[in-house]
């Protein structure tokens, strides 16, 4: 017997095996070789050995044939049709048996028979899968795992101002000492005066008047804040290194604020002489706050002198007379005994101002300020703390700011503390104005969207949004309001959506309140196990109630008949065969091959052009739908390719580069696998033969 290894193809470009009888003394066996690489050659060589072992059997067939021909007295191959067909049939059976033994098909056939005899796991009442709308290209999305948000906690309030004022009345003295070993200190050799400076010991007029001080009209909160502002800037943007002392002196209150840093007297002697303008983290920056502060204190007629000092100098500010036209005077003095660092000191009869100075210690960061503890999010640029419902929080833009209207300094923000550690990069977002002490909600939203949210990493942004769960999860029938916390949440979602951030909610089923909510539709979706979330989560990948309802109506699973059940099983086994390849397992694995598959009626759903549709949730393949007509009329290989197509949609939607490249990759790997392993190809052929007979 002669054996030839020859590749042959049918019209579908599938390899085939042929056996033909050519003569009494010359048996030729022709079968298709799958490829010509080393592995294929090895497989072919093994089969040659197998066929040679069957040579004796074939010789026996030859002899039988010769005897039959002699009996029929038919020369050569001339004979009756039924005899020839019987002989060829015998040969086909022999080669079929050889193939089954060689590829182990006998065991595989038994396995498939058992699978087809088992009941199909298919529940037509299973909760309907939701699908990605318009094949949303999830390959662009950055997907983060859902983590349940902790319950918001309240800000632990500082000791009340009333109790501190009562202590002042009782003891005649209170102090707040924030100096410690870690305090940042600015040393300045130029701070020392030599005794020959211009105006030393002279009472000289400034360019400010009492009228100007009254016209500025700063509130007590603004005065108190500006008193501490320089100490905050001078100690590394913290009140660490600062000490506040208030003493009763008869009917007056002596206020002394001291710090460890040093500065030159020119900084407060002339308007615009400051040096903080370029640092966005500084609370000050115009070089005029100290001078105007002195004018305002003197103009209210409750303070007679304001003293500023650093190391070996001091400057006193006074009015030159008691009239409304009085000029504010200044005098530079040299101290006999240098002081450590610097201080500002004055006496006042204004108890309300004293109260505001006590409160102003928490207008800035320091280790004991409760607003800066246990923040929900914080980086070097900004931070915030989500508060329980109906609680208020404070606003900081390097220092305490008012919110919306004048007078709203204490807890004006609904359900959030907002801390901006610097001014915006774009000065237009804040506006440069020395009296700018309040911000509107619209301005805050713009500042967050255009600046501060962009300082967050994708992970920080995702975690921050998840921490707003008490606001976006409406399970407690929470009313969607326009609190400042909610506005911050919306601003973060807008930025996250632009970065294609999505969430993997795993076993949680959420439906977003996108557009209006029909109670009847919501009842249907709710009965499918969904929880309602607010509109913003739609942009984080949560489908809307209305969309889920439409898909539910469109894709109610059809209960398959017995033939359809078997076809689904055979297709599943086909995918499982392909997924056995180690290289393929990186793209499509056995777990995905066993995912649920449901039949729907494309015609009934008015989607005649839809043959199949995958179910993907955050780049994870969950199963897919297949049209009943396609299942019953399309070829096994066609449906198998469709199945691969749908699984590959986990990488992206139709038309995306990611999906196209991955699909090409998957198909290429399958061809390589089938070329390398003829056994798998034979098993697929068997599945197809069973499928097409159904």
XYZ file of C-alpha atoms in Angstrom:
694
model
C 0.000 0.000 0.000
C 1.225 3.520 -0.817
C 0.425 6.523 1.363
C 0.479 10.096 0.063
C 0.230 13.199 2.289
C -1.578 15.788 0.198
C -3.462 18.935 1.388
C -6.976 19.129 -0.013
C -9.725 21.691 0.619
C -13.438 21.921 0.166
C -15.350 25.067 -0.811
C -15.306 26.347 2.776
C -11.520 26.035 2.941
C -11.771 23.188 5.440
C -9.318 20.311 5.256
C -10.717 16.834 4.383
C -9.569 13.246 4.265
C -10.227 11.016 1.194
C -9.797 7.264 0.668
C -9.828 5.851 -2.871
C -9.228 2.393 -4.387
C -7.224 2.417 -7.637
C -6.315 -1.168 -8.530
C -5.908 -4.725 -7.487
C -2.222 -4.409 -6.657
C -1.886 -0.699 -5.948
C -3.740 0.756 -2.943
C -3.439 4.529 -2.615
C -4.579 6.392 0.522
C -4.983 10.146 0.194
C -5.703 12.349 3.221
C -5.403 16.082 3.879
C -2.444 17.371 5.897
C -3.350 20.285 8.120
C -0.035 22.109 7.771
C 3.638 21.551 7.101
C 5.352 22.611 10.300
C 7.195 20.224 12.569
C 4.301 19.436 14.859
C 1.985 18.666 11.959
C 4.617 16.485 10.342
C 5.003 14.563 13.581
C 1.249 13.957 13.741
C 1.244 12.833 10.108
C 4.150 10.468 10.707
C 2.345 8.895 13.644
C -0.677 8.346 11.459
C 1.419 6.793 8.723
C 2.721 4.279 11.227
C -0.849 3.633 12.319
C -1.965 3.060 8.738
C 0.955 0.831 7.953
C -0.045 -1.303 10.909
C -3.400 -1.711 9.196
C -1.773 -2.826 5.950
C -2.519 -6.467 6.580
C -6.184 -5.626 6.964
C -6.191 -3.751 3.676
C -4.441 -6.614 1.877
C -7.198 -8.854 3.128
C -9.751 -6.456 1.613
C -7.849 -6.632 -1.676
C -8.000 -10.396 -1.718
C -11.710 -10.365 -0.905
C -12.273 -7.935 -3.720
C -10.300 -10.068 -6.162
C -12.317 -13.135 -5.226
C -15.588 -11.259 -5.683
C -14.529 -9.940 -9.064
C -13.501 -13.390 -10.223
C -16.850 -14.800 -9.138
C -18.653 -12.065 -10.988
C -16.274 -12.481 -13.927
C -15.850 -8.717 -14.141
C -12.461 -7.529 -15.489
C -10.822 -4.717 -13.565
C -13.292 -2.398 -11.868
C -16.190 -3.109 -14.184
C -19.097 -4.554 -12.211
C -22.488 -3.959 -10.800
C -23.141 -0.666 -9.068
C -24.228 -2.221 -5.778
C -21.032 -4.279 -5.526
C -18.801 -1.246 -6.090
C -20.761 0.850 -3.572
C -20.570 -1.937 -1.006
C -16.818 -2.198 -1.438
C -16.351 1.562 -1.090
C -18.667 1.616 1.909
C -16.583 -1.088 3.578
C -13.450 0.957 2.968
C -15.059 4.149 4.362
C -16.121 2.314 7.489
C -12.628 0.950 7.935
C -11.046 4.404 7.609
C -13.706 5.997 9.826
C -12.924 3.419 12.477
C -9.207 4.139 12.071
C -9.836 7.903 12.528
C -11.897 7.373 15.674
C -9.223 5.188 17.206
C -6.438 7.577 16.231
C -8.144 10.779 17.515
C -10.009 9.237 20.465
C -13.393 10.210 19.007
C -15.077 7.150 20.459
C -14.726 8.517 23.999
C -15.626 12.050 22.906
C -18.797 10.799 21.202
C -19.834 9.124 24.438
C -19.167 12.349 26.354
C -21.284 14.409 23.928
C -24.089 11.842 24.063
C -24.150 12.192 27.848
C -24.192 16.010 27.629
C -27.089 15.967 25.181
C -29.005 13.658 27.492
C -28.625 16.069 30.431
C -31.226 18.804 31.011
C -30.119 22.249 29.859
C -29.607 24.843 32.592
C -32.012 27.405 31.231
C -34.541 29.347 33.266
C -36.823 31.543 31.131
C -37.726 33.549 34.240
C -34.112 34.413 35.041
C -33.610 38.149 35.727
C -32.934 39.739 32.377
C -29.384 40.777 31.568
C -28.808 44.391 30.817
C -26.607 45.200 27.857
C -24.221 47.971 27.028
C -26.157 50.642 25.172
C -25.005 51.065 21.560
C -22.072 48.764 22.213
C -20.383 51.383 24.384
C -16.603 50.991 23.860
C -15.665 49.896 27.370
C -12.091 49.411 26.242
C -11.717 53.151 26.764
C -13.163 52.993 30.265
C -11.084 52.858 33.417
C -13.027 50.492 35.613
C -12.855 50.598 39.398
C -14.308 48.112 41.857
C -17.223 49.252 43.957
C -16.462 49.765 47.638
C -19.245 50.559 50.051
C -18.888 54.074 51.418
C -18.414 54.541 55.161
C -21.099 56.452 56.984
C -20.285 60.185 57.110
C -19.116 61.422 60.496
C -19.629 64.782 62.131
C -16.890 67.326 62.728
C -15.953 67.337 66.381
C -16.682 70.897 67.390
C -14.066 73.022 69.124
C -14.645 74.470 72.565
C -17.443 76.987 72.247
C -16.639 80.678 72.136
C -19.098 81.346 74.954
C -17.272 79.032 77.354
C -13.911 80.560 76.402
C -15.192 84.112 76.953
C -16.577 83.035 80.331
C -13.130 81.678 81.172
C -11.635 85.048 80.175
C -14.062 86.813 82.518
C -13.303 84.396 85.326
C -9.510 84.094 85.038
C -8.712 87.373 83.309
C -6.588 85.519 80.767
C -6.865 82.901 78.000
C -4.302 81.688 75.494
C -3.935 79.327 72.544
C -0.387 78.095 72.086
C 0.372 76.290 68.814
C 4.153 76.512 69.071
C 5.964 73.180 68.909
C 9.241 71.648 67.788
C 7.932 70.978 64.275
C 6.883 74.579 63.640
C 8.301 76.033 60.433
C 10.217 79.232 61.174
C 11.471 81.939 58.819
C 14.730 83.509 59.987
C 15.648 86.826 58.384
C 18.968 88.558 59.039
C 17.598 91.739 57.426
C 14.891 91.947 60.069
C 17.309 93.629 62.498
C 17.606 97.417 62.333
C 20.906 99.185 62.976
C 19.531 102.416 64.411
C 20.092 104.665 61.398
C 16.878 103.883 59.506
C 14.773 106.681 58.014
C 12.073 107.925 60.403
C 13.471 106.107 63.424
C 11.771 107.438 66.588
C 9.800 109.961 64.488
C 5.995 110.205 64.427
C 5.338 110.337 60.667
C 2.042 110.488 58.737
C 0.945 107.602 56.544
C -1.157 107.973 53.404
C -4.246 106.666 55.275
C -6.932 108.576 57.161
C -9.572 107.721 59.722
C -12.221 108.222 57.027
C -10.474 105.665 54.850
C -10.527 103.154 57.708
C -14.264 103.630 58.161
C -14.913 103.462 54.446
C -13.154 100.078 54.166
C -15.729 98.773 56.633
C -14.239 95.382 57.425
C -16.335 93.098 59.593
C -14.968 91.809 62.899
C -14.499 88.387 61.228
C -12.366 89.949 58.495
C -10.307 91.918 61.039
C -9.736 88.803 63.144
C -8.802 86.723 60.112
C -6.307 89.290 58.809
C -4.673 89.552 62.222
C -3.703 85.879 61.959
C -3.093 85.757 58.215
C 0.587 86.762 58.327
C 1.322 84.238 61.052
C -0.233 81.482 58.925
C 1.840 82.414 55.873
C 5.036 82.868 57.902
C 4.856 79.385 59.444
C 4.548 77.211 56.354
C 0.790 77.735 55.890
C -0.128 76.714 59.399
C -0.714 78.425 62.727
C 1.896 76.107 64.207
C 4.465 78.415 65.764
C 1.760 80.921 66.742
C 0.491 81.929 70.178
C -2.683 83.924 70.917
C -3.025 85.639 74.315
C -5.967 87.722 75.538
C -5.853 89.513 78.893
C -8.390 91.731 80.652
C -6.957 95.167 81.512
C -9.595 97.074 83.438
C -12.470 97.540 81.001
C -10.266 96.734 78.041
C -8.953 93.545 76.466
C -5.304 93.297 75.550
C -4.733 91.111 72.489
C -1.232 89.818 71.722
C -0.506 87.424 68.861
C 3.086 86.225 68.550
C 5.001 83.965 66.192
C 8.460 82.488 65.829
C 9.286 83.889 62.371
C 11.039 87.176 61.576
C 10.447 89.867 58.935
C 11.664 93.328 57.886
C 9.886 96.475 59.070
C 9.506 97.732 55.471
C 6.965 94.963 54.863
C 4.386 96.708 57.039
C 5.599 100.272 56.758
C 4.614 100.793 53.119
C 1.585 99.615 51.144
C 2.540 97.033 48.544
C 5.860 96.221 50.243
C 4.930 92.590 50.979
C 6.687 89.663 49.300
C 3.989 86.951 49.198
C 2.258 87.696 45.911
C 3.550 84.762 43.840
C 2.814 81.924 46.259
C -0.664 80.492 45.601
C -0.615 78.813 49.017
C -0.330 82.136 50.850
C -3.458 83.600 52.403
C -2.158 87.140 51.878
C -0.479 88.623 48.876
C -1.256 92.311 48.332
C 1.216 93.843 50.791
C -1.423 96.115 52.301
C -3.505 94.028 54.708
C -1.558 94.972 57.842
C -1.722 98.697 57.095
C -5.451 98.620 56.303
C -6.070 96.456 59.367
C -4.468 99.170 61.530
C -6.614 101.846 59.871
C -9.814 99.874 60.485
C -8.956 99.144 64.150
C -8.145 102.803 64.840
C -11.166 104.104 62.910
C -13.649 102.177 65.060
C -12.566 104.331 68.038
C -12.265 101.293 70.338
C -8.514 100.968 69.861
C -5.946 103.746 70.423
C -2.715 102.091 69.279
C -1.676 99.065 67.211
C 1.896 97.764 67.576
C 3.797 95.428 65.225
C 7.242 94.132 66.167
C 9.945 91.707 65.035
C 13.313 91.030 66.692
C 14.707 94.497 67.630
C 12.147 96.907 66.146
C 8.501 97.928 66.587
C 6.093 100.158 64.674
C 3.206 101.935 66.398
C 0.136 103.146 64.495
C -2.025 105.943 66.055
C -4.431 108.688 65.044
C -3.044 112.218 65.205
C -6.330 113.530 66.672
C -9.885 112.482 67.470
C -11.635 114.139 64.530
C -13.082 112.374 61.499
C -10.304 113.934 59.391
C -7.567 112.438 61.543
C -4.481 111.054 59.812
C -3.019 107.719 60.793
C 0.542 108.155 62.027
C 3.365 105.626 62.388
C 6.533 105.532 64.457
C 9.476 103.138 64.028
C 11.273 102.280 67.281
C 14.361 100.276 68.154
C 13.911 97.891 71.081
C 16.467 97.748 73.853
C 15.735 94.047 74.383
C 15.024 92.128 71.145
C 11.972 89.939 71.100
C 11.922 86.363 69.824
C 10.212 86.222 66.443
C 7.430 88.796 66.018
C 4.124 89.951 67.484
C 1.146 92.255 67.004
C -0.477 93.858 70.043
C -3.352 96.219 70.788
C -6.009 96.979 73.400
C -9.721 97.241 72.642
C -13.033 97.710 74.381
C -14.803 95.707 71.645
C -15.853 92.374 73.216
C -17.391 91.158 69.945
C -14.019 91.606 68.220
C -12.415 89.572 71.013
C -14.969 86.818 70.404
C -14.149 86.774 66.689
C -10.403 86.620 67.397
C -11.049 83.562 69.586
C -13.036 81.985 66.746
C -10.494 83.033 64.105
C -7.899 80.617 65.472
C -9.899 77.993 63.522
C -10.018 80.083 60.359
C -6.689 78.472 59.422
C -5.025 75.100 59.507
C -3.394 74.006 62.739
C -3.178 70.521 64.293
C -6.152 71.135 66.570
C -8.553 72.542 63.975
C -11.326 69.888 63.821
C -12.245 70.756 60.214
C -8.949 69.280 59.012
C -9.315 65.928 60.751
C -10.619 62.668 59.203
C -11.090 64.138 55.737
C -12.863 62.028 53.122
C -10.233 63.062 50.579
C -7.058 65.121 50.782
C -4.010 65.842 48.639
C -1.498 68.703 48.620
C -3.936 70.975 46.760
C -7.305 70.483 48.427
C -9.543 68.200 50.440
C -13.076 67.720 51.700
C -15.068 65.918 54.328
C -18.573 64.579 53.653
C -20.880 65.249 56.588
C -24.092 63.563 57.770
C -27.362 64.809 56.330
C -28.463 68.281 57.437
C -25.096 69.156 59.016
C -23.091 72.193 57.930
C -19.401 72.588 57.186
C -16.891 75.365 56.625
C -15.223 76.752 53.509
C -11.485 77.455 53.236
C -9.578 79.113 50.414
C -6.143 79.041 52.118
C -8.118 80.549 55.008
C -11.742 80.664 56.106
C -14.049 82.154 53.475
C -17.653 83.204 53.529
C -20.182 81.292 51.414
C -22.727 83.033 49.169
C -23.558 86.020 51.391
C -21.763 88.164 53.933
C -21.986 86.875 57.476
C -21.978 83.157 56.621
C -18.631 82.247 58.178
C -19.674 79.345 60.416
C -20.855 76.046 58.860
C -22.500 77.572 55.772
C -21.923 74.574 53.454
C -24.594 71.872 53.402
C -23.174 68.457 54.336
C -19.539 69.109 53.440
C -16.325 70.796 54.584
C -14.369 72.245 51.638
C -10.670 73.035 51.999
C -8.672 74.626 49.172
C -5.062 74.791 50.303
C -4.122 77.215 47.534
C -5.711 79.707 45.209
C -6.674 78.517 41.693
C -3.942 78.376 39.053
C -6.066 80.608 36.848
C -6.475 83.885 38.750
C -9.680 84.594 36.814
C -11.428 81.756 38.647
C -11.120 83.585 41.950
C -10.587 87.189 41.075
C -7.881 89.304 42.634
C -9.384 91.567 45.250
C -8.066 92.208 48.733
C -11.619 92.221 50.106
C -12.596 88.982 48.371
C -13.819 86.939 51.323
C -16.821 85.055 49.952
C -17.506 82.559 47.159
C -20.740 81.540 45.457
C -21.685 77.921 44.820
C -21.365 78.384 41.050
C -17.840 79.725 41.532
C -16.901 76.786 43.748
C -18.188 74.309 41.164
C -16.195 76.023 38.411
C -13.039 76.064 40.543
C -13.379 72.333 41.252
C -14.137 71.355 37.647
C -11.436 73.477 36.033
C -8.680 73.129 38.594
C -8.800 71.068 41.771
C -10.504 67.904 40.501
C -7.755 67.706 37.897
C -5.177 67.253 40.670
C -6.786 63.923 41.608
C -5.653 60.588 40.192
C -8.258 58.382 38.515
C -8.348 56.153 41.566
C -8.754 59.099 43.948
C -11.537 60.500 41.799
C -13.338 57.148 41.632
C -13.056 56.576 45.387
C -14.283 60.097 46.096
C -17.399 59.554 43.977
C -18.096 56.239 45.703
C -17.814 57.994 49.071
C -20.741 60.192 48.060
C -22.951 57.073 48.039
C -25.315 58.474 50.704
C -26.243 61.053 48.073
C -26.286 59.014 44.853
C -27.928 55.884 46.267
C -31.610 56.663 46.671
C -32.532 53.470 48.560
C -33.534 55.497 51.614
C -35.892 57.652 49.543
C -33.509 60.542 50.020
C -34.650 63.639 48.233
C -32.246 64.822 45.555
C -31.361 68.323 46.657
C -28.922 70.997 45.601
C -26.750 70.974 48.709
C -23.146 72.080 48.312
C -22.058 68.489 48.888
C -24.261 67.356 46.005
C -22.841 70.073 43.763
C -19.297 68.939 44.564
C -20.324 65.367 43.733
C -21.756 66.496 40.376
C -18.564 68.395 39.565
C -16.439 65.306 40.295
C -18.703 63.130 38.130
C -18.347 65.574 35.247
C -14.550 65.322 35.424
C -14.628 61.525 35.905
C -16.940 61.080 32.929
C -14.466 62.992 30.775
C -11.797 60.502 31.823
C -14.056 57.508 30.945
C -14.134 56.330 34.557
C -16.671 53.545 35.199
C -17.467 51.282 38.124
C -17.717 47.527 38.501
C -20.564 47.080 40.966
C -20.139 43.284 40.870
C -23.325 41.743 42.315
C -25.083 45.058 42.887
C -27.752 46.061 40.389
C -28.291 49.794 40.008
C -30.610 51.749 37.735
C -30.086 55.479 37.289
C -32.797 58.091 37.506
C -32.147 59.538 34.059
C -34.921 61.889 32.898
C -38.366 61.428 34.428
C -39.354 58.387 36.472
C -42.558 56.540 35.606
C -43.711 54.755 38.802
C -45.137 51.790 36.858
C -41.924 51.302 34.895
C -39.855 51.632 38.063
C -41.956 48.945 39.763
C -41.094 46.499 36.960
C -37.372 47.317 37.083
C -37.359 47.230 40.880
C -38.888 43.741 40.811
C -35.905 42.637 38.730
C -33.692 43.464 41.732
C -32.482 46.965 40.839
C -31.804 49.820 43.270
C -32.368 53.417 42.221
C -29.429 55.834 41.973
C -29.380 59.451 40.884
C -28.896 60.876 37.416
C -25.162 61.518 37.719
C -24.391 57.795 38.055
C -25.724 57.328 34.516
C -22.488 58.964 33.360
C -20.533 56.477 35.475
C -21.911 53.563 33.457
C -25.156 52.871 35.342
C -27.976 52.329 32.847
C -31.209 54.278 33.231
C -34.496 52.887 34.499
C -36.140 53.520 31.130
C -33.376 51.790 29.166
C -33.444 48.754 31.424
C -37.211 48.572 31.030
C -36.936 48.738 27.216
C -34.316 46.016 27.166
C -36.407 43.884 29.452
C -39.318 44.192 27.055
C -37.075 43.445 24.102
C -35.127 40.529 25.497
C -37.469 38.291 27.441
C -35.828 34.851 27.189
C -37.669 32.344 24.987
C -37.949 28.821 26.313
C -36.064 26.563 23.864
C -37.454 23.317 22.475
C -35.510 20.053 22.741
C -33.664 20.571 19.459
C -32.663 24.118 20.411
C -31.441 22.926 23.795
C -29.158 20.395 22.119
C -27.870 23.009 19.697
C -26.969 25.331 22.563
C -25.127 22.490 24.293
C -23.184 21.606 21.142
C -22.171 25.239 20.601
C -21.061 25.505 24.210
C -18.934 22.378 23.803
C -17.458 23.821 20.616
C -16.351 26.997 22.420
C -15.015 24.876 25.277
C -12.879 22.931 22.774
C -11.433 26.151 21.390
C -10.788 27.531 24.882
C -8.700 24.483 25.816
C -5.723 25.908 23.917
C -3.291 27.567 26.340
C -2.752 30.632 24.161
C -6.472 31.034 23.605
C -7.170 30.805 27.355
C -5.631 34.263 27.732
C -8.345 35.688 25.434
C -11.289 33.330 25.946
C -11.366 30.926 28.865
C -13.416 27.887 29.838
C -15.427 29.894 32.353
C -16.592 32.217 29.581
C -17.434 29.220 27.381
C -19.902 28.085 30.060
C -21.601 31.471 30.526
C -25.397 31.636 30.111
C -26.919 31.964 26.648
C -30.479 32.973 25.942
C -32.689 32.829 22.884
C -34.732 35.822 21.772
C -36.896 36.579 18.770
C -35.241 39.330 16.736
C -38.307 39.751 14.536
C -40.596 40.226 17.521
C -38.124 42.728 18.963
C -38.005 44.538 15.603
C -34.301 43.787 15.306
C -34.314 41.591 12.222
C -30.653 42.376 11.552
C -29.523 41.289 15.012
C -28.291 37.689 15.142
C -26.649 37.814 18.552
C -25.855 40.316 21.277
C -23.315 40.042 24.069
C -23.859 40.957 27.701
C -20.830 42.801 29.054
C -20.515 44.537 32.375
C -17.366 46.604 32.802
C -15.290 44.552 30.343
C -16.477 41.255 31.803
C -18.364 38.857 29.498
C -21.548 37.632 31.217
C -23.174 35.673 28.393
C -25.134 36.546 25.271
C -28.387 36.418 23.380
C -28.898 34.551 20.095
C -31.763 34.939 17.654
C -33.981 31.829 17.424
C -34.110 31.952 13.624
C -30.309 32.095 13.389
C -29.925 29.214 15.830
C -32.250 27.032 13.788
C -31.019 27.941 10.306
C -27.357 28.897 10.452
C -24.457 26.461 10.147
C -22.616 25.256 13.262
C -19.368 26.959 12.244
C -21.183 30.225 11.535
C -22.768 30.247 14.986
C -19.480 29.234 16.593
C -17.762 32.202 14.959
C -20.644 34.427 16.128
C -20.156 33.149 19.664
C -16.450 34.049 19.532
C -17.415 37.461 18.147
C -19.755 38.156 21.075
C -17.268 37.043 23.738
C -14.642 39.315 22.181
C -16.976 42.288 22.728
C -15.683 42.410 26.285
C -12.745 44.324 24.775
C -14.913 46.968 23.114
C -17.895 47.760 20.937
C -18.409 47.276 17.209
C -16.282 49.703 15.257
C -13.641 50.195 17.953
C -10.017 49.424 17.205
C -9.680 47.408 20.397
C -12.480 45.057 19.411
C -11.276 44.699 15.821
C -7.702 43.893 16.788
C -8.732 41.430 19.488
C -11.166 39.641 17.165
C -8.421 39.256 14.554
C -6.105 37.994 17.268
C -8.679 35.454 18.503
C -9.436 34.125 15.016
C -5.730 33.844 14.204
C -5.055 31.887 17.372
C -7.945 29.532 16.621
C -6.617 28.777 13.146
C -3.153 28.138 14.543
C -4.576 25.894 17.253
C -6.620 23.815 14.811
C -3.639 23.479 12.488
C -1.459 22.266 15.328
C -3.964 19.889 16.872
C -5.936 17.827 14.309
C -7.615 15.983 17.188
C -9.479 19.154 18.167
C -10.416 19.765 14.534
C -11.852 16.258 14.262
C -13.918 16.804 17.402
C -15.275 20.074 16.000
C -16.226 18.281 12.798
C -18.048 15.718 14.823
C -19.955 18.399 16.757
C -20.893 20.015 13.466
C -22.147 16.743 12.030
C -24.361 16.172 15.081
C -25.539 19.818 15.026
C -26.477 19.776 11.347
C -28.450 16.546 11.718
C -30.722 18.080 14.368
